[in-house]
Amino acid sequence: MTLAANSPTSFSPSTTQRRPSLRPRRSASTGTLGISLVTLAALIALWFIAARFGWASPLFLPSPAEVLTQFSAVWADGYANGTLLDHTLASLGRIAAALGVGIFLGIPLGLLMGLNRWVKGIFSVPIDLYWGLPPLAYLPLLIIWLGIGETSKIVLLSLSTFAPICFAAQAGVRSVPAERINAALSLGASRLQLFTSIILPSALPEIMTGLKIAIGAGLSTLVAAELIAAQSGLGYMIMSAANFLATDVVFVGLIVIAILAFAFTSGMRWLEHRLIPWKGKL
Amino acid sequence: MLRIRDASVTFPASDGQDVHALDHVSLDIAPDSIVVAVGASGCGKSTLLNAIAGFLPLTEGTITLDGKEIVAPGGDRGVVFQKDTLLPWANVLDNVALGLKYRGVRRSERHERSRRLLELVGLADFAEKPPYELSGGMRQRVGIARALATDPKILLMDEPFGALDSLTRETMQQLLASVWAKTGKQILFITHSIEEALTLGTTIVVMSPRPGRIVGPVRGRFRPRVCQERRHRADPVQPALH
């Protein structure tokens, strides 16, 4: 992205510069899009061929056609106490709740930790301590404390999304160039104005990065938690299917998770383009 | 009138040997003058500017601007930094208007005033552009316009053209001279280039390092190129600006 500023279009006359910052980046993304699509097609073709020529037993590697049939069956009739949509919504609901908690607690606390050494001193120890633990290690404890219902899972997920967002907001405040702050002060900014007009927007790129990490951490914790203790969700569906060696249903679950992860990543990328087109510039 | 009296700034060092970045410096900056402080790196010229800007507390001595002692940064002293400090999320116009926004000036009025300043620095056509689409020299011109927007009593410039190529630097020096001619602001300009000092200064102050001091001959009325230019023009201080 830093290269984009140096690309030839940046030097063209101002009349053609309506959206110069977007153009180089866009051409770069269409440049790899074709290659990526071909790779995807090749992988699917390989899957077809492998299944067609029986390179692996259908028990281990179901054919694409089988998975597709199973997909519509799970979609219409359901599997393990719910349709595919039910499971997907259950998982999405959990991750949405966890992200909400992570954002609404993590951003303010992280900003405060970046601004105030007392807040940082008090909160960094407990956060550092639990963030080092694998979430699944303390899931049993959460279940003992909070029961097997939704609460324990949402708390677990919230813990895994909270820390990266909080750290990112804190790093964002720390990353504000001192000269930018001095410039604002010499223009007569009050403390509140300094925060809203300089510190918050300066921290936004870091916060977005933290959000991306939080989504990744949340998604992997989510599925793992559902594998262990849940009555619904994509992880639960996969685990139930695996118990009956229904590999095709496992594939259906994996594909849906892959699509969700891809959607999250694309959504975040879109949001970054919208909110911080200036990221990495200046 | 900016009055610096016995100003000292001492930094405690880890080895116990305190660093005297500024050692009992006294200096007056009269209205309508460009004072250029020149010296090798480490001579305390940036420390002096930071103290006047209010970014750095004095260990000893006082700095007063029109009789008022300086204790914190404020809009009566416009600062132009070596590295441009424009906000990448705001366009050029809003960057220039930032100080006016802090003062609660209405949007239409602050835009109108900022447009006039952009005209002054020759960037009227770039008001809607994000700063990162501008060249280094243009960004510094925005920085000058932004510093002027709050109508400060003094303009503090910390090696503002240090990172520019020599051609752009010459253009910028001429631009600054014409801005000075039109606005009549007092300017403190920091540089390590003797040539730049001679080109711009009406008064030149030479500083020496360890401890940071002003070494004589301190003051003298110079008649460098831009001053002659100014005399020929004999512009009255432009009232239209503010």
Short mmCIF file of C-alpha atoms in Angstrom, two decimals:
data_model
loop_
_atom_site.label_atom_id
_atom_site.label_comp_id
_atom_site.label_asym_id
_atom_site.label_seq_id
_atom_site.Cartn_x
_atom_site.Cartn_y
_atom_site.Cartn_z
CA MET A 1 0.00 0.00 0.00
CA THR A 2 2.90 2.30 0.63
CA LEU A 3 4.03 1.58 -2.89
CA ALA A 4 0.76 2.90 -4.25
CA ALA A 5 1.80 6.45 -3.45
CA ASN A 6 4.80 6.08 -5.72
CA SER A 7 2.94 4.58 -8.65
CA PRO A 8 2.93 6.61 -11.87
CA THR A 9 -0.69 7.74 -11.58
CA SER A 10 0.26 9.86 -8.57
CA PHE A 11 2.26 12.08 -10.87
CA SER A 12 -0.40 12.60 -13.52
CA PRO A 13 -1.87 16.09 -13.89
CA SER A 14 -4.43 17.13 -11.36
CA THR A 15 -7.38 16.91 -13.77
CA THR A 16 -7.07 13.13 -13.96
CA GLN A 17 -6.51 12.79 -10.24
CA ARG A 18 -10.08 12.41 -9.09
CA ARG A 19 -9.44 9.10 -7.35
CA PRO A 20 -5.76 8.48 -7.78
CA SER A 21 -5.27 6.87 -4.41
CA LEU A 22 -7.77 4.15 -5.23
CA ARG A 23 -6.70 3.34 -8.73
CA PRO A 24 -3.33 1.73 -8.17
CA ARG A 25 -4.64 -0.37 -5.33
CA ARG A 26 -7.66 -1.47 -7.29
CA SER A 27 -5.62 -2.53 -10.29
CA ALA A 28 -3.36 -4.47 -7.94
CA SER A 29 -6.30 -6.37 -6.47
CA THR A 30 -7.83 -7.19 -9.85
CA GLY A 31 -4.35 -8.25 -10.86
CA THR A 32 -4.35 -11.08 -8.32
CA LEU A 33 -8.08 -11.79 -8.37
CA GLY A 34 -7.88 -13.70 -11.66
CA ILE A 35 -4.96 -15.81 -10.44
CA SER A 36 -6.74 -16.56 -7.16
CA LEU A 37 -9.92 -17.63 -8.96
CA VAL A 38 -7.95 -19.98 -11.20
CA THR A 39 -6.25 -21.48 -8.14
CA LEU A 40 -9.63 -22.01 -6.48
CA ALA A 41 -11.00 -23.66 -9.63
CA ALA A 42 -7.92 -25.88 -9.85
CA LEU A 43 -8.35 -27.01 -6.23
CA ILE A 44 -11.99 -27.89 -6.81
CA ALA A 45 -11.08 -29.69 -10.04
CA LEU A 46 -8.44 -31.67 -8.15
CA TRP A 47 -11.07 -32.61 -5.57
CA PHE A 48 -13.38 -33.77 -8.39
CA ILE A 49 -10.65 -35.86 -9.97
CA ALA A 50 -9.50 -37.35 -6.66
CA ALA A 51 -13.04 -38.40 -5.81
CA ARG A 52 -13.84 -39.56 -9.34
CA PHE A 53 -10.82 -41.86 -9.60
CA GLY A 54 -11.16 -43.08 -6.05
CA TRP A 55 -7.77 -41.85 -4.81
CA ALA A 56 -9.26 -41.93 -1.32
CA SER A 57 -12.18 -43.80 0.17
CA PRO A 58 -15.45 -41.79 0.08
CA LEU A 59 -15.47 -42.20 3.84
CA PHE A 60 -12.41 -39.93 4.02
CA LEU A 61 -12.98 -37.80 0.96
CA PRO A 62 -16.59 -37.48 -0.20
CA SER A 63 -17.13 -36.31 -3.77
CA PRO A 64 -18.16 -32.71 -4.41
CA ALA A 65 -21.53 -33.94 -5.69
CA GLU A 66 -22.13 -35.81 -2.45
CA VAL A 67 -21.24 -32.78 -0.38
CA LEU A 68 -23.57 -30.66 -2.48
CA THR A 69 -26.43 -33.14 -2.00
CA GLN A 70 -25.73 -33.23 1.71
CA PHE A 71 -25.62 -29.45 1.76
CA SER A 72 -29.18 -29.14 0.45
CA ALA A 73 -30.31 -31.97 2.76
CA VAL A 74 -28.84 -30.26 5.84
CA TRP A 75 -30.22 -26.94 4.63
CA ALA A 76 -33.76 -28.32 4.21
CA ASP A 77 -34.06 -31.12 6.78
CA GLY A 78 -31.36 -30.19 9.26
CA TYR A 79 -28.77 -32.21 11.13
CA ALA A 80 -28.18 -32.56 14.86
CA ASN A 81 -31.25 -30.70 16.17
CA GLY A 82 -31.26 -27.92 13.61
CA THR A 83 -31.05 -26.83 10.00
CA LEU A 84 -27.84 -25.49 8.55
CA LEU A 85 -29.23 -21.98 8.91
CA ASP A 86 -30.01 -22.57 12.59
CA HIS A 87 -26.47 -23.73 13.29
CA THR A 88 -24.96 -20.89 11.30
CA LEU A 89 -27.09 -18.29 13.06
CA ALA A 90 -26.28 -19.79 16.45
CA SER A 91 -22.56 -19.48 15.72
CA LEU A 92 -22.92 -16.01 14.23
CA GLY A 93 -24.97 -14.83 17.19
CA ARG A 94 -22.29 -15.94 19.61
CA ILE A 95 -19.49 -14.30 17.72
CA ALA A 96 -21.49 -11.11 17.24
CA ALA A 97 -22.21 -10.91 20.96
CA ALA A 98 -18.54 -11.54 21.76
CA LEU A 99 -17.35 -8.94 19.28
CA GLY A 100 -19.82 -6.46 20.71
CA VAL A 101 -18.49 -7.01 24.22
CA GLY A 102 -14.92 -6.89 22.96
CA ILE A 103 -15.49 -3.61 21.12
CA PHE A 104 -17.53 -1.82 23.77
CA LEU A 105 -15.21 -2.78 26.62
CA GLY A 106 -11.92 -3.22 24.79
CA ILE A 107 -11.76 0.07 22.90
CA PRO A 108 -12.52 2.43 25.82
CA LEU A 109 -10.33 0.50 28.24
CA GLY A 110 -7.49 0.25 25.72
CA LEU A 111 -7.68 3.98 25.00
CA LEU A 112 -7.58 4.73 28.72
CA MET A 113 -4.64 2.39 29.18
CA GLY A 114 -2.83 4.25 26.43
CA LEU A 115 -3.57 7.61 28.02
CA ASN A 116 -3.11 6.92 31.70
CA ARG A 117 -0.28 5.07 33.36
CA TRP A 118 -2.39 4.11 36.37
CA VAL A 119 -5.06 2.44 34.27
CA LYS A 120 -2.36 0.71 32.26
CA GLY A 121 -0.56 -0.44 35.37
CA ILE A 122 -3.69 -1.88 36.95
CA PHE A 123 -5.24 -3.62 33.96
CA SER A 124 -2.25 -4.84 31.97
CA VAL A 125 -1.37 -7.55 34.50
CA PRO A 126 -4.68 -9.47 34.52
CA ILE A 127 -5.11 -9.09 30.77
CA ASP A 128 -1.57 -10.28 30.04
CA LEU A 129 -2.07 -13.23 32.39
CA TYR A 130 -5.30 -14.58 30.90
CA TRP A 131 -4.41 -13.70 27.28
CA GLY A 132 -1.45 -16.06 27.52
CA LEU A 133 -3.76 -18.98 28.33
CA PRO A 134 -5.31 -21.10 25.58
CA PRO A 135 -9.08 -20.36 25.81
CA LEU A 136 -9.98 -24.04 25.83
CA ALA A 137 -7.88 -24.52 28.96
CA TYR A 138 -10.16 -22.30 31.02
CA LEU A 139 -13.42 -23.23 29.28
CA PRO A 140 -14.06 -26.05 31.81
CA LEU A 141 -13.66 -23.52 34.62
CA LEU A 142 -16.11 -21.14 32.95
CA ILE A 143 -18.58 -23.99 32.56
CA ILE A 144 -18.27 -24.82 36.26
CA TRP A 145 -18.81 -21.17 37.16
CA LEU A 146 -21.43 -20.17 34.61
CA GLY A 147 -23.08 -23.41 33.53
CA ILE A 148 -23.18 -25.13 30.18
CA GLY A 149 -25.53 -22.61 28.54
CA GLU A 150 -24.81 -19.64 26.32
CA THR A 151 -23.26 -17.50 29.06
CA SER A 152 -20.09 -19.52 29.45
CA LYS A 153 -19.52 -19.63 25.69
CA ILE A 154 -20.12 -15.92 25.18
CA VAL A 155 -17.85 -15.05 28.10
CA LEU A 156 -15.15 -17.30 26.66
CA LEU A 157 -15.44 -15.72 23.22
CA SER A 158 -15.60 -12.22 24.69
CA LEU A 159 -12.38 -12.86 26.56
CA SER A 160 -10.69 -13.92 23.34
CA THR A 161 -11.91 -10.88 21.35
CA PHE A 162 -11.47 -8.36 24.17
CA ALA A 163 -7.71 -8.66 24.63
CA PRO A 164 -6.58 -8.04 21.03
CA ILE A 165 -8.95 -5.08 20.69
CA CYS A 166 -7.83 -3.63 24.00
CA PHE A 167 -4.14 -4.07 23.18
CA ALA A 168 -4.69 -2.52 19.75
CA ALA A 169 -6.46 0.55 21.10
CA GLN A 170 -3.66 1.01 23.61
CA ALA A 171 -0.99 0.64 20.92
CA GLY A 172 -2.97 3.04 18.75
CA VAL A 173 -2.79 5.77 21.37
CA ARG A 174 0.92 5.11 21.86
CA SER A 175 1.55 5.31 18.12
CA VAL A 176 0.30 8.88 17.74
CA PRO A 177 3.33 10.89 16.63
CA ALA A 178 4.41 13.33 19.35
CA GLU A 179 4.77 16.07 16.76
CA ARG A 180 1.15 15.67 15.70
CA ILE A 181 0.10 16.21 19.31
CA ASN A 182 2.40 19.22 19.64
CA ALA A 183 1.00 20.66 16.43
CA ALA A 184 -2.55 20.38 17.75
CA LEU A 185 -1.59 21.93 21.09
CA SER A 186 0.11 24.85 19.36
CA LEU A 187 -3.11 25.39 17.41
CA GLY A 188 -4.90 25.78 20.71
CA ALA A 189 -6.50 22.35 21.17
CA SER A 190 -8.07 21.60 24.54
CA ARG A 191 -7.52 18.16 26.08
CA LEU A 192 -10.89 16.95 24.85
CA GLN A 193 -10.29 18.34 21.36
CA LEU A 194 -6.87 16.73 21.34
CA PHE A 195 -8.46 13.39 22.10
CA THR A 196 -11.35 13.55 19.64
CA SER A 197 -9.60 15.26 16.75
CA ILE A 198 -6.10 13.76 16.98
CA ILE A 199 -5.70 10.73 19.23
CA LEU A 200 -8.86 8.83 18.34
CA PRO A 201 -8.50 9.04 14.54
CA SER A 202 -4.75 8.36 14.80
CA ALA A 203 -5.48 5.20 16.77
CA LEU A 204 -8.14 3.98 14.34
CA PRO A 205 -5.83 1.98 12.00
CA GLU A 206 -4.42 0.06 14.97
CA ILE A 207 -7.91 -0.55 16.32
CA MET A 208 -9.02 -1.94 12.96
CA THR A 209 -6.02 -4.27 12.94
CA GLY A 210 -6.95 -5.39 16.46
CA LEU A 211 -10.50 -6.02 15.28
CA LYS A 212 -9.24 -8.27 12.51
CA ILE A 213 -7.15 -10.26 14.97
CA ALA A 214 -10.15 -10.43 17.34
CA ILE A 215 -12.37 -11.85 14.60
CA GLY A 216 -9.78 -14.51 13.83
CA ALA A 217 -9.30 -15.39 17.48
CA GLY A 218 -13.05 -15.36 18.08
CA LEU A 219 -13.82 -17.62 15.15
CA SER A 220 -11.29 -20.27 16.12
CA THR A 221 -12.32 -20.18 19.77
CA LEU A 222 -15.98 -20.33 18.77
CA VAL A 223 -15.70 -23.52 16.77
CA ALA A 224 -13.47 -25.13 19.36
CA ALA A 225 -15.89 -24.25 22.15
CA GLU A 226 -18.81 -25.61 20.16
CA LEU A 227 -16.91 -28.84 19.52
CA ILE A 228 -16.58 -29.36 23.27
CA ALA A 229 -19.76 -28.07 24.82
CA ALA A 230 -22.78 -26.95 22.82
CA GLN A 231 -26.19 -28.06 21.57
CA SER A 232 -26.10 -25.93 18.45
CA GLY A 233 -23.67 -24.18 16.13
CA LEU A 234 -21.43 -25.17 13.26
CA GLY A 235 -18.78 -26.68 15.54
CA TYR A 236 -21.42 -28.82 17.23
CA MET A 237 -22.78 -29.93 13.86
CA ILE A 238 -19.30 -30.93 12.69
CA MET A 239 -18.61 -32.86 15.90
CA SER A 240 -21.94 -34.69 15.75
CA ALA A 241 -21.33 -35.62 12.13
CA ALA A 242 -17.80 -36.80 12.87
CA ASN A 243 -19.15 -39.12 15.58
CA PHE A 244 -21.14 -40.91 12.88
CA LEU A 245 -18.34 -40.69 10.30
CA ALA A 246 -20.63 -38.48 8.18
CA THR A 247 -17.65 -36.90 6.44
CA ASP A 248 -19.85 -35.15 3.89
CA VAL A 249 -21.63 -33.20 6.64
CA VAL A 250 -18.24 -32.35 8.16
CA PHE A 251 -17.28 -30.93 4.77
CA VAL A 252 -20.51 -28.91 4.64
CA GLY A 253 -19.71 -27.41 8.04
CA LEU A 254 -16.13 -26.62 7.10
CA ILE A 255 -17.17 -24.95 3.86
CA VAL A 256 -19.69 -22.75 5.66
CA ILE A 257 -17.05 -21.73 8.22
CA ALA A 258 -14.59 -20.97 5.42
CA ILE A 259 -17.20 -18.80 3.70
CA LEU A 260 -17.95 -16.97 6.97
CA ALA A 261 -14.26 -16.35 7.62
CA PHE A 262 -13.81 -15.06 4.08
CA ALA A 263 -16.85 -12.79 4.46
CA PHE A 264 -15.48 -11.36 7.70
CA THR A 265 -12.08 -10.70 6.15
CA SER A 266 -13.59 -9.05 3.07
CA GLY A 267 -15.95 -7.02 5.22
CA MET A 268 -13.09 -5.75 7.33
CA ARG A 269 -11.06 -4.90 4.24
CA TRP A 270 -14.03 -2.96 2.86
CA LEU A 271 -14.47 -1.18 6.18
CA GLU A 272 -10.79 -0.22 6.20
CA HIS A 273 -11.09 1.26 2.73
CA ARG A 274 -14.10 3.24 3.85
CA LEU A 275 -12.90 4.39 7.26
CA ILE A 276 -9.16 4.76 6.89
CA PRO A 277 -8.25 5.22 3.21
CA TRP A 278 -5.28 7.21 4.50
CA LYS A 279 -3.77 4.26 6.38
CA GLY A 280 -0.02 4.06 5.84
CA LYS A 281 0.10 7.46 4.16
CA LEU A 282 1.99 10.33 5.79
CA MET B 1 7.75 41.50 21.20
CA LEU B 2 9.12 38.15 22.27
CA ARG B 3 11.52 38.47 25.18
CA ILE B 4 13.80 35.64 26.27
CA ARG B 5 15.68 36.20 29.51
CA ASP B 6 18.34 33.84 30.88
CA ALA B 7 16.52 30.84 29.51
CA SER B 8 18.08 27.50 30.47
CA VAL B 9 16.90 23.98 29.77
CA THR B 10 18.72 21.13 31.49
CA PHE B 11 18.04 17.47 30.83
CA PRO B 12 19.08 14.98 33.49
CA ALA B 13 21.29 12.33 31.91
CA SER B 14 21.65 8.71 33.00
CA ASP B 15 25.32 9.11 33.87
CA GLY B 16 24.61 12.01 36.22
CA GLN B 17 26.20 14.55 33.86
CA ASP B 18 23.30 16.87 33.13
CA VAL B 19 22.93 18.04 29.56
CA HIS B 20 22.67 21.80 29.29
CA ALA B 21 20.66 22.00 26.10
CA LEU B 22 20.16 25.71 26.60
CA ASP B 23 22.38 27.78 28.83
CA HIS B 24 21.29 31.27 29.91
CA VAL B 25 20.09 32.44 26.56
CA SER B 26 18.73 35.95 26.23
CA LEU B 27 17.20 37.22 23.02
CA ASP B 28 14.57 39.67 21.84
CA ILE B 29 12.54 39.14 18.72
CA ALA B 30 11.08 42.40 17.50
CA PRO B 31 7.83 42.53 15.57
CA ASP B 32 8.31 42.64 11.82
CA SER B 33 11.60 40.72 11.87
CA ILE B 34 12.81 37.33 10.77
CA VAL B 35 15.26 36.02 13.33
CA VAL B 36 17.20 33.04 12.07
CA ALA B 37 18.93 30.83 14.61
CA VAL B 38 21.72 28.90 12.95
CA GLY B 39 24.06 26.34 14.40
CA ALA B 40 25.31 22.77 14.28
CA SER B 41 23.09 19.97 15.51
CA GLY B 42 22.93 19.80 19.28
CA CYS B 43 23.39 23.53 19.77
CA GLY B 44 19.99 23.87 21.39
CA LYS B 45 18.27 25.76 18.60
CA SER B 46 15.36 23.32 18.50
CA THR B 47 15.23 23.33 22.30
CA LEU B 48 14.91 27.09 22.19
CA LEU B 49 12.06 26.87 19.70
CA ASN B 50 10.31 24.13 21.69
CA ALA B 51 10.56 26.23 24.84
CA ILE B 52 9.04 29.24 23.08
CA ALA B 53 6.30 27.03 21.65
CA GLY B 54 5.60 25.82 25.19
CA PHE B 55 6.35 22.16 24.48
CA LEU B 56 9.26 22.18 26.90
CA PRO B 57 9.42 23.82 30.35
CA LEU B 58 12.37 26.06 31.12
CA THR B 59 14.65 25.00 33.94
CA GLU B 60 15.56 28.63 34.56
CA GLY B 61 14.68 32.04 33.16
CA THR B 62 11.58 33.39 31.47
CA ILE B 63 10.10 33.81 28.03
CA THR B 64 7.40 36.42 27.56
CA LEU B 65 5.31 37.27 24.53
CA ASP B 66 3.94 40.81 24.70
CA GLY B 67 4.51 40.77 28.44
CA LYS B 68 2.71 37.47 29.01
CA GLU B 69 4.82 34.62 30.29
CA ILE B 70 4.79 31.45 28.23
CA VAL B 71 3.86 28.34 30.20
CA ALA B 72 2.08 26.09 27.68
CA PRO B 73 1.47 25.75 23.95
CA GLY B 74 -1.12 28.08 22.56
CA GLY B 75 -2.61 29.57 19.44
CA ASP B 76 -0.68 32.86 19.80
CA ARG B 77 2.45 31.04 18.59
CA GLY B 78 2.17 29.26 15.25
CA VAL B 79 4.58 26.37 14.78
CA VAL B 80 5.80 24.89 11.48
CA PHE B 81 7.56 21.58 12.01
CA GLN B 82 10.36 19.97 10.04
CA LYS B 83 8.28 16.86 9.48
CA ASP B 84 4.89 17.83 8.23
CA THR B 85 2.23 17.09 10.80
CA LEU B 86 -0.87 17.38 8.66
CA LEU B 87 -3.78 15.10 9.46
CA PRO B 88 -4.10 12.50 6.70
CA TRP B 89 -7.84 11.99 7.28
CA ALA B 90 -8.72 15.63 6.66
CA ASN B 91 -8.41 17.45 3.37
CA VAL B 92 -6.05 20.40 2.90
CA LEU B 93 -8.72 22.99 3.69
CA ASP B 94 -9.78 21.32 6.94
CA ASN B 95 -6.14 20.96 7.92
CA VAL B 96 -5.62 24.69 7.54
CA ALA B 97 -8.87 25.35 9.42
CA LEU B 98 -7.97 23.10 12.36
CA GLY B 99 -6.89 25.87 14.73
CA LEU B 100 -9.99 27.89 13.90
CA LYS B 101 -12.13 24.83 14.58
CA TYR B 102 -10.51 24.51 18.02
CA ARG B 103 -11.54 28.11 18.66
CA GLY B 104 -15.13 27.37 17.74
CA VAL B 105 -15.16 29.50 14.59
CA ARG B 106 -18.16 28.70 12.40
CA ARG B 107 -17.53 26.27 9.56
CA SER B 108 -18.30 28.69 6.73
CA GLU B 109 -16.13 31.39 8.24
CA ARG B 110 -13.18 29.16 8.98
CA HIS B 111 -13.33 27.74 5.46
CA GLU B 112 -13.42 31.21 3.99
CA ARG B 113 -10.41 32.32 6.01
CA SER B 114 -8.54 29.12 5.25
CA ARG B 115 -9.17 29.53 1.52
CA ARG B 116 -7.61 32.98 1.66
CA LEU B 117 -4.54 31.54 3.39
CA LEU B 118 -4.29 28.78 0.80
CA GLU B 119 -4.31 31.48 -1.85
CA LEU B 120 -1.52 33.22 0.02
CA VAL B 121 0.67 30.11 -0.17
CA GLY B 122 -0.41 29.37 -3.74
CA LEU B 123 -2.47 26.24 -3.08
CA ALA B 124 -5.98 27.51 -3.75
CA ASP B 125 -6.60 24.69 -6.23
CA PHE B 126 -5.68 21.97 -3.77
CA ALA B 127 -8.15 22.74 -0.98
CA GLU B 128 -10.17 19.54 -1.38
CA LYS B 129 -7.20 17.17 -1.75
CA PRO B 130 -5.95 14.87 0.98
CA PRO B 131 -2.49 15.97 2.15
CA TYR B 132 -0.81 12.72 1.09
CA GLU B 133 -1.45 13.56 -2.56
CA LEU B 134 0.70 16.68 -2.22
CA SER B 135 4.46 16.92 -2.63
CA GLY B 136 6.71 17.62 0.35
CA GLY B 137 7.04 21.31 -0.51
CA MET B 138 3.30 21.71 -0.94
CA ARG B 139 2.66 20.02 2.40
CA GLN B 140 4.99 22.47 4.11
CA ARG B 141 3.08 25.32 2.48
CA VAL B 142 -0.12 23.89 3.96
CA GLY B 143 1.72 23.74 7.29
CA ILE B 144 2.56 27.45 7.01
CA ALA B 145 -1.03 28.32 6.12
CA ARG B 146 -2.27 26.24 9.05
CA ALA B 147 0.09 27.99 11.47
CA LEU B 148 -1.05 31.38 10.17
CA ALA B 149 -4.75 30.54 10.45
CA THR B 150 -5.03 31.32 14.14
CA ASP B 151 -3.41 34.71 13.47
CA PRO B 152 -0.48 34.06 15.83
CA LYS B 153 1.78 36.85 17.03
CA ILE B 154 4.86 34.89 16.07
CA LEU B 155 5.65 32.11 13.65
CA LEU B 156 8.09 29.47 14.93
CA MET B 157 9.70 27.43 12.18
CA ASP B 158 11.86 24.41 13.06
CA GLU B 159 13.99 23.59 9.99
CA PRO B 160 10.83 23.58 7.89
CA PHE B 161 12.66 23.23 4.58
CA GLY B 162 15.33 20.82 5.82
CA ALA B 163 13.81 17.78 4.14
CA LEU B 164 13.19 19.47 0.79
CA ASP B 165 15.35 19.34 -2.33
CA SER B 166 17.36 22.48 -3.06
CA LEU B 167 15.13 23.77 -5.88
CA THR B 168 11.95 23.41 -3.83
CA ARG B 169 13.74 24.92 -0.88
CA GLU B 170 14.56 28.07 -2.86
CA THR B 171 10.96 28.41 -3.96
CA MET B 172 9.83 27.96 -0.38
CA GLN B 173 12.23 30.63 0.86
CA GLN B 174 10.83 33.09 -1.64
CA LEU B 175 7.31 32.11 -0.65
CA LEU B 176 8.09 32.63 3.02
CA ALA B 177 9.60 36.03 2.23
CA SER B 178 6.45 37.08 0.41
CA VAL B 179 4.24 35.73 3.20
CA TRP B 180 6.30 37.73 5.66
CA ALA B 181 6.03 40.81 3.47
CA LYS B 182 2.27 40.46 3.28
CA THR B 183 1.50 39.54 6.86
CA GLY B 184 4.31 41.27 8.76
CA LYS B 185 4.51 38.41 11.23
CA GLN B 186 7.58 38.10 13.40
CA ILE B 187 9.30 34.85 12.60
CA LEU B 188 11.82 32.69 14.43
CA PHE B 189 13.42 30.40 11.90
CA ILE B 190 15.71 27.52 12.84
CA THR B 191 18.18 26.12 10.34
CA HIS B 192 21.58 24.50 10.13
CA SER B 193 22.22 26.07 6.74
CA ILE B 194 24.24 29.30 6.83
CA GLU B 195 23.13 30.02 3.30
CA GLU B 196 19.49 29.79 4.31
CA ALA B 197 20.15 32.03 7.29
CA LEU B 198 21.71 34.68 5.07
CA THR B 199 18.89 34.42 2.55
CA LEU B 200 16.05 34.79 5.00
CA GLY B 201 17.17 36.54 8.15
CA THR B 202 16.82 40.15 9.10
CA THR B 203 18.65 39.16 12.26
CA ILE B 204 20.91 36.16 12.52
CA VAL B 205 21.72 34.41 15.76
CA VAL B 206 24.58 31.93 15.82
CA MET B 207 24.41 29.18 18.42
CA SER B 208 27.05 26.80 19.71
CA PRO B 209 26.60 23.40 21.35
CA ARG B 210 27.47 21.98 24.78
CA PRO B 211 26.17 24.03 26.47
CA GLY B 212 23.68 25.53 24.04
CA ARG B 213 24.52 29.20 23.88
CA ILE B 214 24.21 32.20 21.67
CA VAL B 215 27.70 33.23 20.58
CA GLY B 216 28.50 36.75 19.49
CA PRO B 217 28.29 38.75 17.36
CA VAL B 218 24.70 38.15 18.26
CA ARG B 219 22.63 40.64 16.47
CA GLY B 220 23.08 42.80 13.48
CA ARG B 221 20.75 44.25 10.97
CA PHE B 222 21.30 42.22 7.83
CA ARG B 223 20.12 43.24 4.42
CA PRO B 224 19.72 39.94 2.66
CA ARG B 225 18.02 39.39 -0.65
CA VAL B 226 14.48 38.95 0.59
CA CYS B 227 14.62 42.13 2.66
CA GLN B 228 15.60 44.20 -0.34
CA GLU B 229 12.76 42.57 -2.17
CA ARG B 230 10.48 43.56 0.65
CA ARG B 231 11.69 47.14 0.67
CA HIS B 232 11.00 47.51 -3.03
CA ARG B 233 7.55 46.19 -2.61
CA ALA B 234 6.88 48.26 0.43
CA ASP B 235 3.59 46.50 0.94
CA PRO B 236 1.62 47.80 3.84
CA VAL B 237 0.78 44.99 6.23
CA GLN B 238 -2.12 43.42 4.49
CA PRO B 239 -5.32 44.06 6.41
CA ALA B 240 -7.41 41.80 4.20
CA LEU B 241 -5.95 38.68 5.75
CA HIS B 242 -7.59 38.72 9.11
#
